[in-house]
JSON list of C-alpha atoms in Angstrom, two decimals:
[
{"chain": "A", "resi": 15, "resn": "MET", "atom": "CA", "xyz": [-42.55, -1.98, -19.20]},
{"chain": "A", "resi": 16, "resn": "ARG", "atom": "CA", "xyz": [-39.49, -3.83, -20.45]},
{"chain": "A", "resi": 17, "resn": "VAL", "atom": "CA", "xyz": [-38.75, -6.99, -18.49]},
{"chain": "A", "resi": 18, "resn": "MET", "atom": "CA", "xyz": [-35.11, -8.10, -18.48]},
{"chain": "A", "resi": 19, "resn": "LYS", "atom": "CA", "xyz": [-34.73, -11.83, -19.04]},
{"chain": "A", "resi": 20, "resn": "HIS", "atom": "CA", "xyz": [-33.35, -13.82, -16.14]},
{"chain": "A", "resi": 21, "resn": "TYR", "atom": "CA", "xyz": [-30.23, -15.82, -16.93]},
{"chain": "A", "resi": 22, "resn": "ASP", "atom": "CA", "xyz": [-28.48, -18.48, -14.87]},
{"chain": "A", "resi": 23, "resn": "ASN", "atom": "CA", "xyz": [-25.02, -17.22, -15.85]},
{"chain": "A", "resi": 24, "resn": "TYR", "atom": "CA", "xyz": [-23.75, -13.65, -16.07]},
{"chain": "A", "resi": 25, "resn": "ILE", "atom": "CA", "xyz": [-20.32, -12.88, -17.52]},
{"chain": "A", "resi": 26, "resn": "PHE", "atom": "CA", "xyz": [-19.02, -9.34, -17.03]},
{"chain": "A", "resi": 27, "resn": "ASP", "atom": "CA", "xyz": [-16.28, -7.23, -18.49]},
{"chain": "A", "resi": 28, "resn": "LEU", "atom": "CA", "xyz": [-14.21, -5.58, -15.73]},
{"chain": "A", "resi": 29, "resn": "ASP", "atom": "CA", "xyz": [-12.87, -2.10, -16.63]},
{"chain": "A", "resi": 30, "resn": "GLY", "atom": "CA", "xyz": [-15.70, 0.33, -17.31]},
{"chain": "A", "resi": 31, "resn": "THR", "atom": "CA", "xyz": [-18.34, -2.25, -16.38]},
{"chain": "A", "resi": 32, "resn": "LEU", "atom": "CA", "xyz": [-17.78, -3.41, -12.80]},
{"chain": "A", "resi": 33, "resn": "LEU", "atom": "CA", "xyz": [-14.84, -1.20, -11.78]},
{"chain": "A", "resi": 34, "resn": "ASP", "atom": "CA", "xyz": [-14.02, 2.44, -12.52]},
{"chain": "A", "resi": 35, "resn": "THR", "atom": "CA", "xyz": [-10.33, 1.92, -13.21]},
{"chain": "A", "resi": 36, "resn": "LEU", "atom": "CA", "xyz": [-9.66, 4.90, -15.47]},
{"chain": "A", "resi": 37, "resn": "THR", "atom": "CA", "xyz": [-7.79, 7.16, -13.02]},
{"chain": "A", "resi": 38, "resn": "ASP", "atom": "CA", "xyz": [-5.32, 4.43, -12.04]},
{"chain": "A", "resi": 39, "resn": "LEU", "atom": "CA", "xyz": [-4.84, 3.28, -15.63]},
{"chain": "A", "resi": 40, "resn": "ALA", "atom": "CA", "xyz": [-4.15, 6.85, -16.72]},
{"chain": "A", "resi": 41, "resn": "ALA", "atom": "CA", "xyz": [-1.71, 7.41, -13.86]},
{"chain": "A", "resi": 42, "resn": "SER", "atom": "CA", "xyz": [0.28, 4.30, -14.76]},
{"chain": "A", "resi": 43, "resn": "VAL", "atom": "CA", "xyz": [0.28, 5.08, -18.48]},
{"chain": "A", "resi": 44, "resn": "ASN", "atom": "CA", "xyz": [1.47, 8.62, -17.87]},
{"chain": "A", "resi": 45, "resn": "TYR", "atom": "CA", "xyz": [4.11, 7.44, -15.38]},
{"chain": "A", "resi": 46, "resn": "ALA", "atom": "CA", "xyz": [5.51, 5.09, -18.03]},
{"chain": "A", "resi": 47, "resn": "LEU", "atom": "CA", "xyz": [5.41, 7.78, -20.72]},
{"chain": "A", "resi": 48, "resn": "ARG", "atom": "CA", "xyz": [7.03, 10.31, -18.40]},
{"chain": "A", "resi": 49, "resn": "SER", "atom": "CA", "xyz": [9.80, 7.82, -17.58]},
{"chain": "A", "resi": 50, "resn": "HIS", "atom": "CA", "xyz": [10.73, 7.79, -21.26]},
{"chain": "A", "resi": 51, "resn": "ASN", "atom": "CA", "xyz": [10.36, 11.55, -21.84]},
{"chain": "A", "resi": 52, "resn": "MET", "atom": "CA", "xyz": [7.20, 11.07, -23.89]},
{"chain": "A", "resi": 53, "resn": "PRO", "atom": "CA", "xyz": [4.20, 13.41, -23.81]},
{"chain": "A", "resi": 54, "resn": "GLU", "atom": "CA", "xyz": [1.43, 12.44, -21.39]},
{"chain": "A", "resi": 55, "resn": "HIS", "atom": "CA", "xyz": [-2.30, 12.14, -22.12]},
{"chain": "A", "resi": 56, "resn": "PRO", "atom": "CA", "xyz": [-5.42, 13.45, -20.37]},
{"chain": "A", "resi": 57, "resn": "GLU", "atom": "CA", "xyz": [-7.81, 10.83, -18.98]},
{"chain": "A", "resi": 58, "resn": "GLY", "atom": "CA", "xyz": [-10.26, 11.53, -21.81]},
{"chain": "A", "resi": 59, "resn": "ASN", "atom": "CA", "xyz": [-7.73, 10.25, -24.34]},
{"chain": "A", "resi": 60, "resn": "ILE", "atom": "CA", "xyz": [-6.81, 7.21, -22.28]},
{"chain": "A", "resi": 61, "resn": "ARG", "atom": "CA", "xyz": [-10.50, 6.35, -21.90]},
{"chain": "A", "resi": 62, "resn": "MET", "atom": "CA", "xyz": [-10.57, 5.74, -25.65]},
{"chain": "A", "resi": 63, "resn": "PHE", "atom": "CA", "xyz": [-7.29, 3.79, -25.63]},
{"chain": "A", "resi": 64, "resn": "VAL", "atom": "CA", "xyz": [-8.66, 1.16, -23.21]},
{"chain": "A", "resi": 65, "resn": "GLY", "atom": "CA", "xyz": [-10.43, -2.02, -24.29]},
{"chain": "A", "resi": 66, "resn": "ASN", "atom": "CA", "xyz": [-8.02, -4.13, -26.31]},
{"chain": "A", "resi": 67, "resn": "GLY", "atom": "CA", "xyz": [-5.54, -5.08, -23.60]},
{"chain": "A", "resi": 68, "resn": "VAL", "atom": "CA", "xyz": [-2.58, -3.32, -22.02]},
{"chain": "A", "resi": 69, "resn": "ARG", "atom": "CA", "xyz": [-0.24, -3.80, -24.97]},
{"chain": "A", "resi": 70, "resn": "LYS", "atom": "CA", "xyz": [-2.65, -2.02, -27.30]},
{"chain": "A", "resi": 71, "resn": "LEU", "atom": "CA", "xyz": [-3.25, 0.62, -24.61]},
{"chain": "A", "resi": 72, "resn": "VAL", "atom": "CA", "xyz": [0.46, 1.44, -24.51]},
{"chain": "A", "resi": 73, "resn": "GLU", "atom": "CA", "xyz": [0.84, 1.26, -28.30]},
{"chain": "A", "resi": 74, "resn": "ARG", "atom": "CA", "xyz": [-1.93, 3.86, -28.61]},
{"chain": "A", "resi": 75, "resn": "ALA", "atom": "CA", "xyz": [-0.36, 6.05, -25.92]},
{"chain": "A", "resi": 76, "resn": "VAL", "atom": "CA", "xyz": [3.22, 6.27, -27.20]},
{"chain": "A", "resi": 77, "resn": "PRO", "atom": "CA", "xyz": [4.05, 8.71, -30.02]},
{"chain": "A", "resi": 78, "resn": "LEU", "atom": "CA", "xyz": [3.52, 7.55, -33.58]},
{"chain": "A", "resi": 79, "resn": "ASN", "atom": "CA", "xyz": [6.44, 5.58, -35.03]},
{"chain": "A", "resi": 80, "resn": "THR", "atom": "CA", "xyz": [7.91, 4.74, -31.62]},
{"chain": "A", "resi": 81, "resn": "PRO", "atom": "CA", "xyz": [10.27, 1.75, -32.14]},
{"chain": "A", "resi": 82, "resn": "MET", "atom": "CA", "xyz": [8.86, -1.56, -30.91]},
{"chain": "A", "resi": 83, "resn": "ASP", "atom": "CA", "xyz": [11.73, -2.15, -28.48]},
{"chain": "A", "resi": 84, "resn": "VAL", "atom": "CA", "xyz": [11.05, 1.21, -26.84]},
{"chain": "A", "resi": 85, "resn": "THR", "atom": "CA", "xyz": [7.30, 0.49, -26.69]},
{"chain": "A", "resi": 86, "resn": "GLU", "atom": "CA", "xyz": [8.14, -2.76, -24.90]},
{"chain": "A", "resi": 87, "resn": "LEU", "atom": "CA", "xyz": [10.09, -0.81, -22.26]},
{"chain": "A", "resi": 88, "resn": "VAL", "atom": "CA", "xyz": [7.17, 1.57, -21.76]},
{"chain": "A", "resi": 89, "resn": "LEU", "atom": "CA", "xyz": [4.82, -1.40, -21.44]},
{"chain": "A", "resi": 90, "resn": "GLU", "atom": "CA", "xyz": [7.05, -3.00, -18.81]},
{"chain": "A", "resi": 91, "resn": "ASP", "atom": "CA", "xyz": [7.17, 0.23, -16.79]},
{"chain": "A", "resi": 92, "resn": "PHE", "atom": "CA", "xyz": [3.39, 0.48, -17.06]},
{"chain": "A", "resi": 93, "resn": "ARG", "atom": "CA", "xyz": [2.94, -3.08, -15.76]},
{"chain": "A", "resi": 94, "resn": "LYS", "atom": "CA", "xyz": [5.27, -2.57, -12.81]},
{"chain": "A", "resi": 95, "resn": "HIS", "atom": "CA", "xyz": [3.61, 0.70, -11.79]},
{"chain": "A", "resi": 96, "resn": "TYR", "atom": "CA", "xyz": [0.07, -0.57, -12.28]},
{"chain": "A", "resi": 97, "resn": "LEU", "atom": "CA", "xyz": [0.54, -3.71, -10.19]},
{"chain": "A", "resi": 98, "resn": "ILE", "atom": "CA", "xyz": [1.50, -1.47, -7.26]},
{"chain": "A", "resi": 99, "resn": "HIS", "atom": "CA", "xyz": [-1.04, 1.30, -7.85]},
{"chain": "A", "resi": 100, "resn": "SER", "atom": "CA", "xyz": [-4.05, -0.48, -9.42]},
{"chain": "A", "resi": 101, "resn": "MET", "atom": "CA", "xyz": [-6.21, 0.13, -6.32]},
{"chain": "A", "resi": 102, "resn": "ASP", "atom": "CA", "xyz": [-5.21, 3.71, -5.49]},
{"chain": "A", "resi": 103, "resn": "ASN", "atom": "CA", "xyz": [-8.41, 5.22, -6.89]},
{"chain": "A", "resi": 104, "resn": "THR", "atom": "CA", "xyz": [-10.22, 2.25, -8.45]},
{"chain": "A", "resi": 105, "resn": "LYS", "atom": "CA", "xyz": [-13.63, 1.39, -7.05]},
{"chain": "A", "resi": 106, "resn": "PRO", "atom": "CA", "xyz": [-16.83, -0.41, -8.07]},
{"chain": "A", "resi": 107, "resn": "TYR", "atom": "CA", "xyz": [-19.38, 1.72, -9.88]},
{"chain": "A", "resi": 108, "resn": "GLU", "atom": "CA", "xyz": [-22.42, 2.74, -7.86]},
{"chain": "A", "resi": 109, "resn": "GLY", "atom": "CA", "xyz": [-24.83, -0.18, -7.49]},
{"chain": "A", "resi": 110, "resn": "VAL", "atom": "CA", "xyz": [-22.38, -2.86, -8.68]},
{"chain": "A", "resi": 111, "resn": "MET", "atom": "CA", "xyz": [-21.90, -4.51, -5.28]},
{"chain": "A", "resi": 112, "resn": "GLN", "atom": "CA", "xyz": [-25.64, -4.63, -4.68]},
{"chain": "A", "resi": 113, "resn": "MET", "atom": "CA", "xyz": [-26.15, -6.10, -8.17]},
{"chain": "A", "resi": 114, "resn": "LEU", "atom": "CA", "xyz": [-23.56, -8.83, -7.61]},
{"chain": "A", "resi": 115, "resn": "GLY", "atom": "CA", "xyz": [-25.04, -9.57, -4.19]},
{"chain": "A", "resi": 116, "resn": "GLN", "atom": "CA", "xyz": [-28.49, -9.95, -5.70]},
{"chain": "A", "resi": 117, "resn": "LEU", "atom": "CA", "xyz": [-27.20, -12.27, -8.42]},
{"chain": "A", "resi": 118, "resn": "LYS", "atom": "CA", "xyz": [-25.58, -14.41, -5.72]},
{"chain": "A", "resi": 119, "resn": "LYS", "atom": "CA", "xyz": [-28.81, -14.40, -3.73]},
{"chain": "A", "resi": 120, "resn": "ASN", "atom": "CA", "xyz": [-30.70, -15.47, -6.86]},
{"chain": "A", "resi": 121, "resn": "GLY", "atom": "CA", "xyz": [-28.38, -18.44, -7.28]},
{"chain": "A", "resi": 122, "resn": "SER", "atom": "CA", "xyz": [-26.86, -17.14, -10.52]},
{"chain": "A", "resi": 123, "resn": "HIS", "atom": "CA", "xyz": [-23.27, -17.84, -11.50]},
{"chain": "A", "resi": 124, "resn": "VAL", "atom": "CA", "xyz": [-21.03, -14.83, -12.13]},
{"chain": "A", "resi": 125, "resn": "GLY", "atom": "CA", "xyz": [-17.87, -14.68, -14.21]},
{"chain": "A", "resi": 126, "resn": "VAL", "atom": "CA", "xyz": [-15.50, -11.86, -15.14]},
{"chain": "A", "resi": 127, "resn": "VAL", "atom": "CA", "xyz": [-13.44, -11.82, -18.34]},
{"chain": "A", "resi": 128, "resn": "SER", "atom": "CA", "xyz": [-11.05, -8.98, -19.03]},
{"chain": "A", "resi": 129, "resn": "ASN", "atom": "CA", "xyz": [-8.32, -7.94, -21.46]},
{"chain": "A", "resi": 130, "resn": "LYS", "atom": "CA", "xyz": [-6.43, -6.63, -18.42]},
{"chain": "A", "resi": 131, "resn": "PHE", "atom": "CA", "xyz": [-3.40, -8.81, -17.72]},
{"chain": "A", "resi": 132, "resn": "TYR", "atom": "CA", "xyz": [-4.17, -11.92, -15.70]},
{"chain": "A", "resi": 133, "resn": "VAL", "atom": "CA", "xyz": [-2.54, -11.07, -12.37]},
{"chain": "A", "resi": 134, "resn": "ALA", "atom": "CA", "xyz": [-4.21, -7.65, -12.11]},
{"chain": "A", "resi": 135, "resn": "THR", "atom": "CA", "xyz": [-7.61, -9.12, -13.02]},
{"chain": "A", "resi": 136, "resn": "GLU", "atom": "CA", "xyz": [-7.30, -11.79, -10.34]},
{"chain": "A", "resi": 137, "resn": "GLU", "atom": "CA", "xyz": [-6.14, -9.32, -7.67]},
{"chain": "A", "resi": 138, "resn": "LEU", "atom": "CA", "xyz": [-8.85, -6.74, -8.38]},
{"chain": "A", "resi": 139, "resn": "CYS", "atom": "CA", "xyz": [-11.67, -9.30, -8.48]},
{"chain": "A", "resi": 140, "resn": "SER", "atom": "CA", "xyz": [-10.47, -10.97, -5.29]},
{"chain": "A", "resi": 141, "resn": "HIS", "atom": "CA", "xyz": [-10.06, -7.66, -3.47]},
{"chain": "A", "resi": 142, "resn": "PHE", "atom": "CA", "xyz": [-13.32, -6.02, -4.46]},
{"chain": "A", "resi": 143, "resn": "PHE", "atom": "CA", "xyz": [-15.73, -8.90, -5.07]},
{"chain": "A", "resi": 144, "resn": "GLY", "atom": "CA", "xyz": [-14.50, -11.93, -3.11]},
{"chain": "A", "resi": 145, "resn": "ASN", "atom": "CA", "xyz": [-16.93, -14.84, -3.37]},
{"chain": "A", "resi": 146, "resn": "LEU", "atom": "CA", "xyz": [-19.48, -12.77, -5.32]},
{"chain": "A", "resi": 147, "resn": "VAL", "atom": "CA", "xyz": [-17.55, -13.76, -8.46]},
{"chain": "A", "resi": 148, "resn": "ASP", "atom": "CA", "xyz": [-17.20, -17.46, -9.29]},
{"chain": "A", "resi": 149, "resn": "VAL", "atom": "CA", "xyz": [-14.47, -17.18, -11.92]},
{"chain": "A", "resi": 150, "resn": "SER", "atom": "CA", "xyz": [-12.23, -14.38, -13.19]},
{"chain": "A", "resi": 151, "resn": "ILE", "atom": "CA", "xyz": [-10.05, -14.62, -16.30]},
{"chain": "A", "resi": 152, "resn": "GLY", "atom": "CA", "xyz": [-7.61, -11.99, -17.53]},
{"chain": "A", "resi": 153, "resn": "GLU", "atom": "CA", "xyz": [-5.44, -11.72, -20.62]},
{"chain": "A", "resi": 154, "resn": "ASN", "atom": "CA", "xyz": [-3.05, -14.66, -20.81]},
{"chain": "A", "resi": 155, "resn": "GLU", "atom": "CA", "xyz": [-2.30, -15.19, -24.49]},
{"chain": "A", "resi": 156, "resn": "ALA", "atom": "CA", "xyz": [1.00, -16.88, -23.61]},
{"chain": "A", "resi": 157, "resn": "SER", "atom": "CA", "xyz": [-1.09, -19.87, -22.49]},
{"chain": "A", "resi": 158, "resn": "GLY", "atom": "CA", "xyz": [-2.82, -20.03, -25.88]},
{"chain": "A", "resi": 159, "resn": "ILE", "atom": "CA", "xyz": [-6.08, -18.34, -24.83]},
{"chain": "A", "resi": 160, "resn": "LYS", "atom": "CA", "xyz": [-6.71, -15.36, -27.10]},
{"chain": "A", "resi": 161, "resn": "LYS", "atom": "CA", "xyz": [-7.96, -12.10, -25.63]},
{"chain": "A", "resi": 162, "resn": "LYS", "atom": "CA", "xyz": [-11.30, -10.49, -26.50]},
{"chain": "A", "resi": 163, "resn": "PRO", "atom": "CA", "xyz": [-12.95, -10.11, -28.99]},
{"chain": "A", "resi": 164, "resn": "SER", "atom": "CA", "xyz": [-11.92, -13.72, -29.47]},
{"chain": "A", "resi": 165, "resn": "PRO", "atom": "CA", "xyz": [-14.45, -15.89, -27.59]},
{"chain": "A", "resi": 166, "resn": "ASP", "atom": "CA", "xyz": [-11.69, -17.87, -25.84]},
{"chain": "A", "resi": 167, "resn": "THR", "atom": "CA", "xyz": [-11.90, -16.25, -22.39]},
{"chain": "A", "resi": 168, "resn": "VAL", "atom": "CA", "xyz": [-15.70, -16.24, -22.37]},
{"chain": "A", "resi": 169, "resn": "LEU", "atom": "CA", "xyz": [-15.88, -19.88, -23.45]},
{"chain": "A", "resi": 170, "resn": "LYS", "atom": "CA", "xyz": [-13.31, -20.78, -20.78]},
{"chain": "A", "resi": 171, "resn": "ALA", "atom": "CA", "xyz": [-15.40, -19.04, -18.13]},
{"chain": "A", "resi": 172, "resn": "MET", "atom": "CA", "xyz": [-18.52, -20.82, -19.39]},
{"chain": "A", "resi": 173, "resn": "GLN", "atom": "CA", "xyz": [-16.72, -24.15, -19.23]},
{"chain": "A", "resi": 174, "resn": "ILE", "atom": "CA", "xyz": [-15.70, -23.56, -15.62]},
{"chain": "A", "resi": 175, "resn": "MET", "atom": "CA", "xyz": [-19.21, -22.38, -14.72]},
{"chain": "A", "resi": 176, "resn": "LYS", "atom": "CA", "xyz": [-20.81, -25.28, -16.66]},
{"chain": "A", "resi": 177, "resn": "ALA", "atom": "CA", "xyz": [-22.85, -22.63, -18.48]},
{"chain": "A", "resi": 178, "resn": "LEU", "atom": "CA", "xyz": [-24.88, -23.19, -21.64]},
{"chain": "A", "resi": 179, "resn": "PRO", "atom": "CA", "xyz": [-25.18, -20.45, -24.30]},
{"chain": "A", "resi": 180, "resn": "ASP", "atom": "CA", "xyz": [-28.98, -20.23, -24.10]},
{"chain": "A", "resi": 181, "resn": "ASN", "atom": "CA", "xyz": [-28.80, -19.38, -20.40]},
{"chain": "A", "resi": 182, "resn": "THR", "atom": "CA", "xyz": [-25.79, -17.05, -20.41]},
{"chain": "A", "resi": 183, "resn": "VAL", "atom": "CA", "xyz": [-25.47, -13.31, -21.03]},
{"chain": "A", "resi": 184, "resn": "TYR", "atom": "CA", "xyz": [-22.44, -11.06, -21.45]},
{"chain": "A", "resi": 185, "resn": "ILE", "atom": "CA", "xyz": [-22.37, -7.55, -19.98]},
{"chain": "A", "resi": 186, "resn": "GLY", "atom": "CA", "xyz": [-19.84, -4.92, -21.06]},
{"chain": "A", "resi": 187, "resn": "ASP", "atom": "CA", "xyz": [-19.27, -1.26, -21.92]},
{"chain": "A", "resi": 188, "resn": "SER", "atom": "CA", "xyz": [-17.45, -1.32, -25.27]},
{"chain": "A", "resi": 189, "resn": "ASP", "atom": "CA", "xyz": [-17.47, -2.31, -28.92]},
{"chain": "A", "resi": 190, "resn": "VAL", "atom": "CA", "xyz": [-14.98, -5.05, -28.01]},
{"chain": "A", "resi": 191, "resn": "ASP", "atom": "CA", "xyz": [-17.57, -6.51, -25.63]},
{"chain": "A", "resi": 192, "resn": "ILE", "atom": "CA", "xyz": [-20.34, -6.44, -28.24]},
{"chain": "A", "resi": 193, "resn": "LEU", "atom": "CA", "xyz": [-18.14, -8.34, -30.68]},
{"chain": "A", "resi": 194, "resn": "THR", "atom": "CA", "xyz": [-16.95, -10.74, -27.97]},
{"chain": "A", "resi": 195, "resn": "ALA", "atom": "CA", "xyz": [-20.53, -11.69, -27.10]},
{"chain": "A", "resi": 196, "resn": "LYS", "atom": "CA", "xyz": [-21.35, -12.18, -30.78]},
{"chain": "A", "resi": 197, "resn": "ASN", "atom": "CA", "xyz": [-18.28, -14.36, -31.30]},
{"chain": "A", "resi": 198, "resn": "SER", "atom": "CA", "xyz": [-19.24, -16.38, -28.22]},
{"chain": "A", "resi": 199, "resn": "GLY", "atom": "CA", "xyz": [-22.79, -16.97, -29.42]},
{"chain": "A", "resi": 200, "resn": "ILE", "atom": "CA", "xyz": [-24.46, -15.27, -26.48]},
{"chain": "A", "resi": 201, "resn": "PRO", "atom": "CA", "xyz": [-26.47, -12.03, -26.09]},
{"chain": "A", "resi": 202, "resn": "CYS", "atom": "CA", "xyz": [-24.90, -8.78, -24.93]},
{"chain": "A", "resi": 203, "resn": "ILE", "atom": "CA", "xyz": [-26.15, -6.10, -22.55]},
{"chain": "A", "resi": 204, "resn": "SER", "atom": "CA", "xyz": [-24.28, -2.80, -22.92]},
{"chain": "A", "resi": 205, "resn": "VAL", "atom": "CA", "xyz": [-23.84, -0.57, -19.87]},
{"chain": "A", "resi": 206, "resn": "LEU", "atom": "CA", "xyz": [-23.96, 3.22, -20.20]},
{"chain": "A", "resi": 207, "resn": "TRP", "atom": "CA", "xyz": [-21.87, 4.20, -17.18]},
{"chain": "A", "resi": 208, "resn": "GLY", "atom": "CA", "xyz": [-18.56, 2.96, -18.63]},
{"chain": "A", "resi": 209, "resn": "PHE", "atom": "CA", "xyz": [-15.89, 4.11, -21.07]},
{"chain": "A", "resi": 210, "resn": "ARG", "atom": "CA", "xyz": [-18.10, 4.43, -24.20]},
{"chain": "A", "resi": 211, "resn": "ASP", "atom": "CA", "xyz": [-21.30, 6.43, -24.76]},
{"chain": "A", "resi": 212, "resn": "LYS", "atom": "CA", "xyz": [-24.59, 5.22, -26.22]},
{"chain": "A", "resi": 213, "resn": "GLU", "atom": "CA", "xyz": [-24.03, 6.76, -29.66]},
{"chain": "A", "resi": 214, "resn": "PHE", "atom": "CA", "xyz": [-20.70, 4.97, -29.99]},
{"chain": "A", "resi": 215, "resn": "LEU", "atom": "CA", "xyz": [-22.19, 1.66, -28.84]},
{"chain": "A", "resi": 216, "resn": "LEU", "atom": "CA", "xyz": [-25.15, 1.94, -31.21]},
{"chain": "A", "resi": 217, "resn": "LYS", "atom": "CA", "xyz": [-22.74, 2.43, -34.12]},
{"chain": "A", "resi": 218, "resn": "HIS", "atom": "CA", "xyz": [-21.05, -0.81, -33.11]},
{"chain": "A", "resi": 219, "resn": "GLY", "atom": "CA", "xyz": [-24.19, -2.90, -32.94]},
{"chain": "A", "resi": 220, "resn": "ALA", "atom": "CA", "xyz": [-25.43, -2.58, -29.36]},
{"chain": "A", "resi": 221, "resn": "THR", "atom": "CA", "xyz": [-29.14, -3.35, -28.97]},
{"chain": "A", "resi": 222, "resn": "VAL", "atom": "CA", "xyz": [-29.83, -3.70, -25.23]},
{"chain": "A", "resi": 223, "resn": "PHE", "atom": "CA", "xyz": [-28.76, -1.03, -22.71]},
{"chain": "A", "resi": 224, "resn": "ILE", "atom": "CA", "xyz": [-28.88, -0.44, -18.97]},
{"chain": "A", "resi": 225, "resn": "ASN", "atom": "CA", "xyz": [-28.18, 2.90, -17.28]},
{"chain": "A", "resi": 226, "resn": "HIS", "atom": "CA", "xyz": [-27.65, 1.51, -13.77]},
{"chain": "A", "resi": 227, "resn": "PRO", "atom": "CA", "xyz": [-26.73, -1.94, -12.39]},
{"chain": "A", "resi": 228, "resn": "SER", "atom": "CA", "xyz": [-30.15, -2.24, -10.74]},
{"chain": "A", "resi": 229, "resn": "GLU", "atom": "CA", "xyz": [-31.77, -2.28, -14.19]},
{"chain": "A", "resi": 230, "resn": "LEU", "atom": "CA", "xyz": [-30.41, -5.80, -14.67]},
{"chain": "A", "resi": 231, "resn": "PHE", "atom": "CA", "xyz": [-33.41, -6.80, -12.52]},
{"chain": "A", "resi": 232, "resn": "ASP", "atom": "CA", "xyz": [-35.89, -4.43, -14.19]}
]
């Protein structure tokens, strides 16, 4: 039987890993598109747009060759709508709360790093996880910290947690997460309940998978 290594520090992606945010993201994207008379997208499309931050999400959602100034207006409408509606349908995936509780019980440190903008990351982590998460960091490139797959946010979380690379693992659901872990010099566990399937993850270098949060303690 495979035995999952125990780490002292666990750093998680947020969307598609800890929280099922797709319905609310799609609603806000489509609201912003609709506000500018642009065609909307089904959730299946938006699932594949997510992962590289909200700016890239909106750039992928607007029609090809949309002027940058118009894209900026769509992005602003998305942000405003999402900050109000980010918790309408969003919820932790099955088993996530129990997993985080067990990590806390084990004395492990838990961080969250996301390409979601900083305020939304902070609000969602505080609302859903409270003191089960020690540090949460969202996209804040204006402060000079690059978003994933740059290692900046992971290294910042590790610094706050006083975590060493040989005792830290990164857990995420996407190709961005695999590359982020590699760039950060730490191993990656890929989850199979998120926004990307196993075939896609394998093509992007994933090597360790879990099908349910409880398997972190297999």
